[in-house]
Amino acid sequence: MSKKFRVDIAFDQCKGCGRCVIACPKKILKLGEKLNVQGYPAAYQAADGCIGCGGCFYQCPEPGAVTVLEIVED
Amino acid sequence: MSKEIVKFGKSPVFFDSFTRRPGPVKTNMHYCPGCGHGILHKLLAEAIADRGIQEKVMLVAPVGCAVMAYYYFNCGCISVPHGRAPAVGTGIARVAPDKMVISYQGDGDLAAIGFNEFIQAANRGEKMSVFFVNNSNYGMTGGQMAPTTLPGQKTTTTPYGRNVEVDGYPMKVCELLNSLDVPVYIERCALTSTANIQKARKSIGKALDNLRDRKGFSFVELLCACPINLRKSAADMNKFIDEEMTKYYPLGCFRDRSAESESKPLPPPPIHDPETVRSLLYPKKLDIGVAHTFRNESKLFDRELRLKMAGFGGQGILSLGIMLANMAKLRNFNVSWLPSYGPEQRGGSANCSVIVSRNKIGSPIIDSSCDLLIAISQTALDKFKDEVVPGSVLIYDSSTMTLPPLPEGVIICGVNASEIALKLGNAKCANSVLLGALAAVLKKNNILEGGDKADFDKVFNEAVFESFSSKPEVIELNRLAFVEGEKAVNA
């Protein structure tokens, strides 16, 4: 069974630069419509299919905004 | 049931909460959206954590956008003046050789104001790794032209584009550095596509490996995004770096001698003990000075004393001032010594002001009246005669000078110091003759009282011993000159 992953983007930490959106090989990240507490449109995972490459994590200039999680079934 | 495991997340080398950052936001860095600094910070934090060197790292961040790196990195961090990171880093690497010095510099910082510090540190092969953020402009101050700005690139100070005829060409730091023999590792990376970021990640790791293993000077240049100042979207920014900047700044490894370079052993710990340093510099010891409770009994010392020495350069004027200052220091006074001289080492005029006080000294300058003037040239005496007031002591070299009219009440003493010094075989000891004369004048006029009379000679001997402990043959000569000066006045 192939591994499953999920991207968690802290809504209020994202500055909406869009680097993760253009870097995502699966094109599943998008910039939202709603502005966060800092006034930026935060990115979010808009579709399934994350392969856990970590590209978005390394592209993101914020230390804690992007977390890539592996979903493990018991 | 399912659970989630963090595969990529915040590095433990970052603080959990950025409490050092002012303002309400404690989760984010201060950098603009899309800034390359953030990406590099993350790569650096990850590389530090992977190597387990968090406790050893000293991150030196000079003025520039990254000067506040200490807000974020939970390791040794220091902010330094613009461009001076390699100089401060050298200091750290020398006095604390077990620390691992990382210099984190921008392009305005490293390639302009701090280029000398950088290139000298590289040429000395200092044990440090330098990370160079090249974003083709001065980011912190609002996007002015930097040494790395591309020809024709518009910035706030080059609104028509960089004109190479006037502003020169982009500075290729890797290529310049590669002309030196010593650096171990030189590479240029770009923080654009994920593939490029992964290459940079490897380079940063290698630079830190070299740092940990004490291989020598490593340098990684990173072409970074500055989307706000360059007014570009994330995609356009990457395109600009990959297509425009890499034309001038080709990516790749310029030098990698990591494998064949040997790890340099840790040097013995530097000597921090002042007593040991003193014993190395001044091997001879003399029991000098007095207890901290010592206070002179003469009324003279109840107030601040303003002493001035003046003459030609080369007559020993400044040393005379230092000798007096040392004497006062050995009796627990506060002292200031302020020299004033021309650019020439010999000839020209020279003078120095010494202030001696039991209290704090406000200003080291004497510009009105002085308590003592020792003048060894006619021009010096003519220049400072107005500072001599009733009650002042004036000592002058009577073998070469004539006295101008002076106010009543000045205690005047002429001594043919140069002649006496020549008779003793060394013209340089004339200043000690003058000090002997001063001792005689102070005693004769009862300016020194009681035990202070004998103590003046004693403290002179202590000061001579301290000043010339590396030249013992001079000590006896100066003691003799002092005695002769005293004799000449009493005769």
Coordinates of C-alpha atoms in Angstrom, one line a residue:
Chain A
M1 CA 0.0 0.0 0.0
S2 CA 1.4 3.4 -1.0
K3 CA 2.0 6.0 1.7
K4 CA -0.4 8.8 2.3
F5 CA 0.5 12.4 3.1
R6 CA -1.1 15.7 4.0
V7 CA 0.1 19.3 4.0
D8 CA -0.8 21.3 7.0
I9 CA -0.4 25.1 6.5
A10 CA -0.8 27.2 9.6
F11 CA -3.4 29.7 8.4
D12 CA -2.1 32.7 10.4
Q13 CA 1.5 32.0 9.7
C14 CA 1.3 32.0 5.9
K15 CA 2.3 35.2 4.1
G16 CA 0.7 34.2 0.8
C17 CA 3.9 34.5 -1.3
G18 CA 2.8 31.6 -3.4
R19 CA 6.1 29.8 -3.6
C20 CA 4.6 26.5 -2.4
V21 CA 1.8 26.8 -4.9
I22 CA 4.1 27.0 -8.0
A23 CA 6.5 24.4 -6.6
C24 CA 4.0 21.7 -5.8
P25 CA 4.6 18.9 -8.3
K26 CA 1.0 17.7 -7.9
K27 CA -0.5 21.2 -8.1
I28 CA -2.7 20.5 -5.1
L29 CA -1.9 23.7 -3.2
K30 CA -3.8 27.0 -3.7
L31 CA -3.9 30.4 -2.3
G32 CA -7.2 31.0 -0.4
E33 CA -9.6 33.9 -0.7
K34 CA -9.8 34.7 3.0
L35 CA -7.2 36.9 4.6
N36 CA -5.5 35.8 7.7
V37 CA -4.6 37.8 10.8
Q38 CA -1.5 39.2 9.1
G39 CA -3.6 40.3 6.1
Y40 CA -2.4 37.6 3.6
P41 CA -4.3 35.1 1.6
A42 CA -3.1 31.8 3.1
A43 CA -2.3 28.8 1.0
Y44 CA -4.0 25.5 1.7
Q45 CA -4.2 22.0 0.3
A46 CA -7.1 22.1 -2.1
A47 CA -7.0 18.4 -3.2
D48 CA -5.8 15.0 -2.2
G49 CA -2.7 13.4 -3.8
C50 CA 0.2 14.7 -1.7
I51 CA 3.2 12.6 -2.3
G52 CA 5.2 13.9 0.7
C53 CA 8.1 15.3 -1.3
G54 CA 8.6 18.2 1.1
G55 CA 9.0 20.7 -1.8
C56 CA 6.5 23.0 -0.3
F57 CA 8.2 22.8 3.1
Y58 CA 11.6 23.8 1.7
Q59 CA 10.1 26.5 -0.5
C60 CA 8.3 28.2 2.4
P61 CA 10.3 31.0 3.9
E62 CA 8.5 30.7 7.3
P63 CA 9.9 28.2 9.8
G64 CA 6.6 26.8 11.1
A65 CA 4.0 27.6 8.4
V66 CA 4.2 24.4 6.4
T67 CA 4.2 20.9 8.0
V68 CA 4.1 17.8 5.9
L69 CA 2.5 14.8 7.7
E70 CA 2.5 11.2 6.9
I71 CA -0.7 9.4 7.6
V72 CA -0.1 6.0 9.1
E73 CA -2.9 3.5 9.4
D74 CA -2.7 1.2 12.4
Chain B
M1 CA -7.4 4.4 13.6
S2 CA -4.7 6.4 11.9
K3 CA -2.1 8.7 13.2
E4 CA 0.0 11.4 11.7
I5 CA 3.8 11.6 11.8
V6 CA 5.6 14.9 11.0
K7 CA 7.7 14.3 7.9
F8 CA 8.8 17.9 7.3
G9 CA 8.3 20.4 10.1
K10 CA 9.8 23.2 12.1
S11 CA 13.4 22.7 13.0
P12 CA 14.3 22.3 16.7
V13 CA 17.1 24.8 16.1
F14 CA 14.4 27.6 15.9
F15 CA 12.9 28.9 19.0
D16 CA 9.3 27.6 19.7
S17 CA 8.1 31.1 20.0
F18 CA 10.1 34.1 18.8
T19 CA 9.8 36.0 22.0
R20 CA 12.8 38.2 21.2
R21 CA 10.9 39.7 18.3
P22 CA 9.0 42.8 19.3
G23 CA 5.4 43.2 18.4
P24 CA 2.5 40.8 18.7
V25 CA 3.6 38.3 16.1
K26 CA 5.8 35.6 17.7
T27 CA 5.3 32.8 15.2
N28 CA 6.6 34.4 12.0
M29 CA 9.9 35.8 10.9
H30 CA 10.1 39.5 10.0
Y31 CA 11.1 38.9 6.4
C32 CA 8.8 39.9 3.6
P33 CA 6.6 37.3 1.9
G34 CA 8.7 35.0 -0.4
C35 CA 12.0 36.2 1.0
G36 CA 15.0 34.0 0.3
H37 CA 16.4 34.6 3.8
G38 CA 13.6 32.5 5.3
I39 CA 14.4 29.6 3.0
L40 CA 18.1 29.8 3.9
H41 CA 17.3 30.1 7.6
K42 CA 15.4 26.8 7.4
L43 CA 18.1 25.0 5.5
L44 CA 20.7 26.3 7.9
A45 CA 18.6 25.3 11.0
E46 CA 18.0 21.9 9.5
A47 CA 21.7 21.4 8.8
I48 CA 22.7 22.5 12.3
A49 CA 20.2 20.1 13.8
D50 CA 21.2 17.2 11.6
R51 CA 24.9 17.6 12.8
G52 CA 24.0 18.0 16.4
I53 CA 26.2 21.1 16.6
Q54 CA 23.6 23.5 18.0
E55 CA 25.5 24.1 21.2
K56 CA 28.8 24.8 19.3
V57 CA 27.5 27.2 16.6
M58 CA 28.2 30.9 16.8
L59 CA 26.1 32.6 14.1
V60 CA 27.4 36.0 13.3
A61 CA 24.9 38.2 11.5
P62 CA 25.9 41.7 10.5
V63 CA 23.6 44.6 9.6
G64 CA 21.3 43.8 6.8
C65 CA 17.9 42.0 6.7
A66 CA 19.3 39.1 8.7
V67 CA 20.7 41.1 11.5
M68 CA 17.9 39.9 13.7
A69 CA 18.8 36.2 13.2
Y70 CA 19.0 35.9 17.0
Y71 CA 15.2 36.3 17.2
Y72 CA 14.9 32.9 15.6
F73 CA 18.0 30.7 16.0
N74 CA 18.3 28.9 19.3
C75 CA 22.1 28.8 19.2
G76 CA 24.9 31.2 19.8
C77 CA 24.1 34.4 17.8
I78 CA 25.7 37.8 17.6
S79 CA 24.7 40.9 15.7
V80 CA 27.6 42.9 14.4
P81 CA 28.2 46.2 12.5
H82 CA 27.7 46.3 8.8
G83 CA 30.2 44.1 6.9
R84 CA 32.2 43.1 10.0
A85 CA 31.0 39.5 10.4
P86 CA 34.3 37.9 9.2
A87 CA 36.3 40.2 11.5
V88 CA 34.2 39.4 14.6
G89 CA 34.0 35.8 13.5
T90 CA 37.9 35.7 13.4
G91 CA 37.9 37.0 16.9
I92 CA 35.5 34.3 18.1
A93 CA 37.3 31.6 16.2
R94 CA 40.6 32.6 17.8
V95 CA 39.6 33.0 21.4
A96 CA 37.0 30.2 21.4
P97 CA 38.4 27.7 18.9
D98 CA 35.9 25.0 19.9
K99 CA 33.1 27.2 18.6
M100 CA 31.9 26.9 15.0
V101 CA 31.6 30.3 13.4
I102 CA 29.0 30.8 10.8
S103 CA 29.0 34.2 9.0
Y104 CA 25.7 35.1 7.4
Q105 CA 26.0 38.0 5.1
G106 CA 24.1 39.8 2.4
D107 CA 25.4 41.2 -0.8
G108 CA 25.6 44.9 0.2
D109 CA 27.3 43.8 3.4
L110 CA 29.8 41.3 2.0
A111 CA 30.5 42.6 -1.4
A112 CA 30.6 46.3 -0.6
I113 CA 31.2 47.6 2.9
G114 CA 32.7 44.4 4.3
F115 CA 34.6 43.1 1.3
N116 CA 38.0 43.7 2.9
E117 CA 37.1 41.9 6.1
F118 CA 35.7 39.0 4.1
I119 CA 38.5 38.6 1.6
Q120 CA 41.2 38.9 4.4
A121 CA 39.5 36.3 6.6
A122 CA 39.2 34.0 3.5
N123 CA 42.9 34.5 2.7
R124 CA 43.9 33.6 6.3
G125 CA 41.8 30.5 6.0
E126 CA 39.9 31.2 9.1
K127 CA 37.9 28.3 10.5
M128 CA 34.5 29.6 9.5
S129 CA 31.8 29.1 6.9
V130 CA 30.3 32.0 5.2
F131 CA 26.8 32.1 3.7
F132 CA 26.4 34.8 1.2
V133 CA 22.9 35.9 0.3
N134 CA 22.9 37.5 -3.2
N135 CA 19.6 39.0 -4.1
S136 CA 21.0 41.7 -6.4
N137 CA 20.0 44.7 -4.3
Y138 CA 20.1 46.3 -0.8
G139 CA 17.0 44.8 0.6
M140 CA 16.7 46.2 4.1
T141 CA 17.0 49.8 3.0
G142 CA 14.4 49.5 0.2
G143 CA 16.1 48.1 -2.9
Q144 CA 19.0 50.3 -3.8
M145 CA 21.7 49.2 -6.2
A146 CA 24.2 46.7 -4.7
P147 CA 27.5 45.6 -6.1
T148 CA 25.7 42.5 -7.3
T149 CA 22.9 44.4 -9.2
L150 CA 22.8 43.2 -12.9
P151 CA 23.6 45.6 -15.8
G152 CA 20.5 47.4 -16.8
Q153 CA 18.6 46.3 -13.7
K154 CA 16.3 49.0 -12.3
T155 CA 16.6 49.7 -8.6
T156 CA 15.6 52.7 -6.5
T157 CA 19.0 54.3 -7.1
T158 CA 19.3 53.2 -10.7
P159 CA 15.9 54.2 -12.1
Y160 CA 17.2 53.9 -15.7
G161 CA 18.9 50.6 -15.0
R162 CA 22.5 49.9 -13.8
N163 CA 24.8 51.8 -16.1
V164 CA 28.0 49.7 -16.2
E165 CA 30.0 52.8 -17.5
V166 CA 29.3 54.6 -14.3
D167 CA 28.4 51.9 -11.8
G168 CA 30.7 49.1 -12.8
Y169 CA 29.8 45.4 -13.4
P170 CA 28.2 42.9 -11.1
M171 CA 30.7 41.6 -8.5
K172 CA 31.3 37.9 -8.9
V173 CA 32.4 37.0 -5.4
C174 CA 32.8 33.2 -6.0
E175 CA 35.1 33.9 -8.9
L176 CA 37.1 36.4 -7.0
L177 CA 37.4 34.1 -4.0
N178 CA 38.5 31.3 -6.2
S179 CA 41.7 33.2 -7.0
L180 CA 42.9 32.7 -3.4
D181 CA 44.8 29.6 -2.4
V182 CA 43.4 28.9 1.0
P183 CA 39.6 28.5 0.8
V184 CA 38.5 24.8 1.0
Y185 CA 35.1 25.0 -0.5
I186 CA 33.4 27.5 -2.8
E187 CA 30.0 26.9 -4.4
R188 CA 27.1 29.0 -5.8
C189 CA 23.5 27.8 -5.5
A190 CA 20.1 29.3 -6.2
L191 CA 17.1 29.1 -3.9
T192 CA 14.5 28.8 -6.7
S193 CA 13.1 25.5 -7.8
T194 CA 12.9 22.6 -5.4
A195 CA 15.7 20.9 -7.2
N196 CA 18.0 23.9 -6.8
I197 CA 17.0 24.2 -3.1
Q198 CA 17.9 20.6 -2.6
K199 CA 21.3 21.3 -4.2
A200 CA 21.8 24.3 -1.9
R201 CA 20.8 22.0 1.0
K202 CA 23.7 19.7 0.2
S203 CA 26.1 22.6 -0.2
I204 CA 25.2 24.1 3.1
G205 CA 25.6 20.7 4.7
K206 CA 29.1 20.4 3.2
A207 CA 30.1 23.8 4.5
L208 CA 28.9 22.8 8.0
D209 CA 30.8 19.5 7.8
N210 CA 33.9 21.4 6.9
L211 CA 33.3 23.7 9.8
R212 CA 32.7 20.9 12.3
D213 CA 35.8 19.0 11.0
R214 CA 37.9 22.2 11.2
K215 CA 38.9 21.9 7.5
G216 CA 39.1 25.6 6.8
F217 CA 37.2 28.4 5.1
S218 CA 34.0 27.4 3.2
F219 CA 31.9 29.7 1.2
V220 CA 28.4 29.2 -0.2
E221 CA 26.8 32.0 -2.3
L222 CA 23.0 31.7 -2.6
L223 CA 21.0 33.5 -5.3
C224 CA 18.0 34.5 -3.3
A225 CA 14.6 36.0 -4.0
C226 CA 13.7 39.5 -3.0
P227 CA 10.3 39.7 -4.6
I228 CA 9.0 42.8 -2.7
N229 CA 11.9 45.1 -3.6
L230 CA 12.2 43.7 -7.1
R231 CA 8.4 44.0 -7.5
K232 CA 8.0 40.4 -8.8
S233 CA 5.6 37.5 -8.2
A234 CA 7.1 34.3 -6.9
A235 CA 7.1 32.8 -10.3
D236 CA 8.7 35.8 -12.0
M237 CA 11.2 36.1 -9.2
N238 CA 12.4 32.5 -9.8
K239 CA 12.5 33.1 -13.5
F240 CA 14.6 36.3 -13.0
I241 CA 17.1 34.3 -10.9
D242 CA 17.2 31.3 -13.1
E243 CA 17.4 33.1 -16.4
E244 CA 18.9 36.6 -15.7
M245 CA 21.0 36.3 -12.6
T246 CA 22.6 32.9 -13.5
K247 CA 23.9 34.6 -16.7
Y248 CA 26.3 36.6 -14.6
Y249 CA 26.4 34.3 -11.7
P250 CA 26.7 30.7 -13.1
L251 CA 25.7 28.1 -10.6
G252 CA 28.0 25.3 -9.6
C253 CA 31.0 24.3 -7.5
F254 CA 34.1 26.4 -8.0
R255 CA 36.3 24.4 -5.6
D256 CA 35.9 21.5 -3.3
R257 CA 38.9 20.4 -1.4
S258 CA 36.8 19.1 1.5
A259 CA 37.9 15.5 1.0
E260 CA 41.7 16.1 0.7
S261 CA 41.9 18.9 3.3
E262 CA 43.0 17.7 6.7
S263 CA 41.1 18.5 9.8
K264 CA 43.2 21.1 11.7
P265 CA 43.6 20.1 15.4
L266 CA 42.2 22.4 18.1
P267 CA 44.8 24.8 19.2
P268 CA 45.7 25.0 22.8
P269 CA 43.2 27.2 24.7
P270 CA 44.2 30.8 24.5
I271 CA 45.6 32.4 27.6
H272 CA 42.8 34.3 29.4
D273 CA 44.6 34.9 32.6
P274 CA 45.9 38.5 32.8
E275 CA 48.6 37.6 35.2
T276 CA 50.1 35.0 32.8
V277 CA 50.0 37.5 30.0
R278 CA 51.8 40.0 32.2
S279 CA 54.4 37.5 33.2
L280 CA 55.0 36.6 29.5
L281 CA 55.3 40.3 28.6
Y282 CA 57.1 41.5 31.6
P283 CA 59.1 38.7 33.1
K284 CA 60.8 40.7 35.8
K285 CA 58.6 41.4 38.8
L286 CA 58.8 44.1 41.4
D287 CA 56.5 44.6 44.3
I288 CA 54.9 47.8 43.2
G289 CA 51.9 49.9 44.1
V290 CA 50.2 50.4 47.4
A291 CA 47.2 49.1 49.2
H292 CA 43.9 50.3 47.7
T293 CA 43.2 52.2 50.9
F294 CA 46.3 54.3 50.4
R295 CA 45.7 58.1 50.3
N296 CA 48.4 60.7 50.0
E297 CA 48.6 63.2 52.9
S298 CA 49.5 66.3 50.9
K299 CA 46.6 68.8 50.4
L300 CA 47.7 69.1 46.8
F301 CA 46.1 65.8 46.0
D302 CA 42.7 66.8 47.3
R303 CA 41.8 68.4 44.0
E304 CA 42.1 67.5 40.4
L305 CA 45.6 68.1 39.0
R306 CA 46.1 69.2 35.5
L307 CA 49.5 68.5 34.1
K308 CA 50.8 69.5 30.6
M309 CA 54.0 68.6 28.9
A310 CA 55.1 70.2 25.6
G311 CA 58.0 70.2 23.3
F312 CA 59.2 68.9 20.0
G313 CA 58.3 65.4 18.8
G314 CA 61.1 62.9 19.7
Q315 CA 62.0 64.6 23.0
G316 CA 60.2 62.1 25.0
I317 CA 57.2 64.4 25.9
L318 CA 54.6 61.7 25.5
S319 CA 56.7 59.2 27.5
L320 CA 57.1 61.8 30.2
G321 CA 53.3 62.1 30.4
I322 CA 52.9 58.4 30.5
M323 CA 55.5 58.2 33.3
L324 CA 53.6 60.7 35.4
A325 CA 50.3 59.0 34.6
N326 CA 51.8 55.7 35.7
M327 CA 53.1 57.2 38.9
A328 CA 49.7 58.5 39.7
K329 CA 48.1 55.1 38.7
L330 CA 50.4 53.3 41.2
R331 CA 49.0 55.5 44.0
N332 CA 45.4 54.7 43.1
F333 CA 44.5 57.9 41.3
N334 CA 42.3 58.1 38.3
V335 CA 44.4 59.3 35.4
S336 CA 43.8 60.5 31.8
W337 CA 46.6 60.9 29.3
L338 CA 45.8 62.7 26.1
P339 CA 48.6 63.1 23.5
S340 CA 48.5 65.7 20.7
Y341 CA 51.1 65.5 17.9
G342 CA 51.7 66.0 14.2
P343 CA 52.0 63.2 11.7
E344 CA 55.8 63.2 11.9
Q345 CA 57.6 60.9 14.3
R346 CA 60.4 63.3 14.9
G347 CA 60.3 67.1 15.0
G348 CA 57.0 69.0 14.8
S349 CA 55.3 69.9 18.0
A350 CA 54.1 67.5 20.5
N351 CA 52.3 67.9 23.8
C352 CA 50.3 65.8 26.2
S353 CA 47.8 66.5 28.9
V354 CA 47.6 64.4 32.0
I355 CA 44.8 64.7 34.5
V356 CA 45.2 63.2 38.0
S357 CA 42.2 62.9 40.3
R358 CA 40.8 61.0 43.2
N359 CA 37.4 61.5 41.5
K360 CA 36.1 60.6 38.1
I361 CA 37.7 62.6 35.3
G362 CA 35.2 64.4 33.1
S363 CA 37.3 65.5 30.1
P364 CA 40.9 64.7 29.4
I365 CA 41.4 68.1 27.7
I366 CA 43.3 70.9 29.4
D367 CA 42.5 74.2 27.6
S368 CA 42.6 76.8 30.2
S369 CA 44.9 76.8 33.2
C370 CA 47.2 74.0 34.3
D371 CA 48.9 73.1 37.6
L372 CA 52.1 72.1 36.0
L373 CA 53.7 72.9 32.6
I374 CA 56.9 71.1 31.6
A375 CA 58.2 72.8 28.5
I376 CA 61.2 71.6 26.6
S377 CA 61.1 73.9 23.6
Q378 CA 60.7 77.6 23.1
T379 CA 57.7 77.3 20.8
A380 CA 56.0 75.1 23.3
L381 CA 56.5 77.5 26.1
D382 CA 55.4 80.5 24.0
K383 CA 52.3 78.5 23.0
F384 CA 51.2 77.4 26.4
K385 CA 52.5 80.3 28.6
D386 CA 49.0 81.7 29.0
E387 CA 47.9 78.5 30.8
V388 CA 50.5 79.1 33.5
V389 CA 48.7 81.0 36.3
P390 CA 49.8 82.0 39.9
G391 CA 50.4 78.9 41.9
S392 CA 51.3 76.8 38.8
V393 CA 54.7 75.1 38.5
L394 CA 56.7 75.7 35.4
I395 CA 59.7 73.5 34.6
Y396 CA 61.7 74.3 31.5
D397 CA 64.9 73.4 29.9
S398 CA 67.2 76.3 30.7
S399 CA 70.0 75.1 28.4
T400 CA 68.0 76.0 25.2
M401 CA 65.2 78.4 26.3
T402 CA 64.6 81.9 27.5
L403 CA 61.7 82.8 29.7
P404 CA 58.9 85.0 28.5
P405 CA 57.2 87.4 30.9
L406 CA 55.0 85.4 33.3
P407 CA 52.5 86.4 36.0
E408 CA 53.6 86.8 39.7
G409 CA 53.3 83.7 41.9
V410 CA 54.3 81.1 39.3
I411 CA 56.9 78.7 40.7
I412 CA 59.5 78.6 38.0
C413 CA 62.4 76.2 37.7
G414 CA 64.9 76.1 34.9
V415 CA 67.1 73.0 34.6
N416 CA 69.6 72.3 31.9
A417 CA 68.1 68.9 31.3
S418 CA 69.5 68.2 27.8
E419 CA 73.0 69.0 28.9
I420 CA 72.7 66.7 31.9
A421 CA 71.2 64.0 29.8
L422 CA 74.0 64.2 27.3
K423 CA 76.6 64.1 30.1
L424 CA 74.9 60.9 31.3
G425 CA 75.4 59.5 27.8
N426 CA 71.9 59.5 26.4
A427 CA 69.9 62.5 25.3
K428 CA 66.7 60.5 25.6
C429 CA 66.8 60.5 29.4
A430 CA 66.2 64.3 29.6
N431 CA 62.6 63.7 30.6
S432 CA 63.7 61.8 33.7
V433 CA 66.0 64.7 34.5
L434 CA 63.0 67.0 34.3
L435 CA 61.0 64.7 36.6
G436 CA 63.9 64.8 39.1
A437 CA 63.8 68.6 38.9
L438 CA 60.0 68.4 39.5
A439 CA 60.5 66.3 42.6
A440 CA 63.0 68.8 43.9
V441 CA 60.7 71.8 43.3
L442 CA 57.7 70.1 44.9
K443 CA 59.8 69.2 48.0
K444 CA 61.6 72.6 48.3
N445 CA 58.3 74.5 48.1
N446 CA 56.6 72.1 50.5
I447 CA 53.9 71.3 47.9
L448 CA 54.5 67.7 48.8
E449 CA 54.0 67.2 52.5
G450 CA 55.3 64.7 55.0
G451 CA 55.7 61.2 53.8
D452 CA 54.8 62.2 50.2
K453 CA 58.2 63.7 49.8
A454 CA 60.0 60.3 50.1
D455 CA 57.2 58.5 48.3
F456 CA 57.6 60.6 45.2
D457 CA 61.0 59.1 44.6
K458 CA 59.8 55.7 45.4
V459 CA 56.8 55.8 43.0
F460 CA 59.1 57.1 40.3
N461 CA 61.3 54.1 40.7
E462 CA 58.3 51.8 40.6
A463 CA 57.0 53.5 37.5
V464 CA 60.4 53.3 35.7
F465 CA 60.7 49.7 36.6
E466 CA 57.2 49.0 35.2
S467 CA 57.7 51.0 32.0
F468 CA 61.1 49.6 31.1
S469 CA 60.9 46.1 32.5
S470 CA 61.6 44.8 29.0
K471 CA 64.7 47.1 28.8
P472 CA 66.5 46.7 32.1
E473 CA 69.6 48.6 30.9
V474 CA 67.4 51.7 30.6
I475 CA 66.1 51.5 34.2
E476 CA 69.4 52.4 35.8
L477 CA 70.0 55.3 33.4
N478 CA 66.6 56.9 34.1
R479 CA 67.1 56.5 37.9
L480 CA 70.4 58.2 37.6
A481 CA 68.9 61.0 35.5
F482 CA 66.2 61.5 38.1
V483 CA 68.8 61.9 40.8
E484 CA 70.9 64.3 38.7
G485 CA 67.8 66.4 38.0
E486 CA 67.0 66.7 41.6
K487 CA 70.6 67.6 42.4
A488 CA 70.8 70.3 39.7
V489 CA 67.8 72.1 41.3
N490 CA 69.1 71.8 44.8
A491 CA 72.6 73.0 43.8

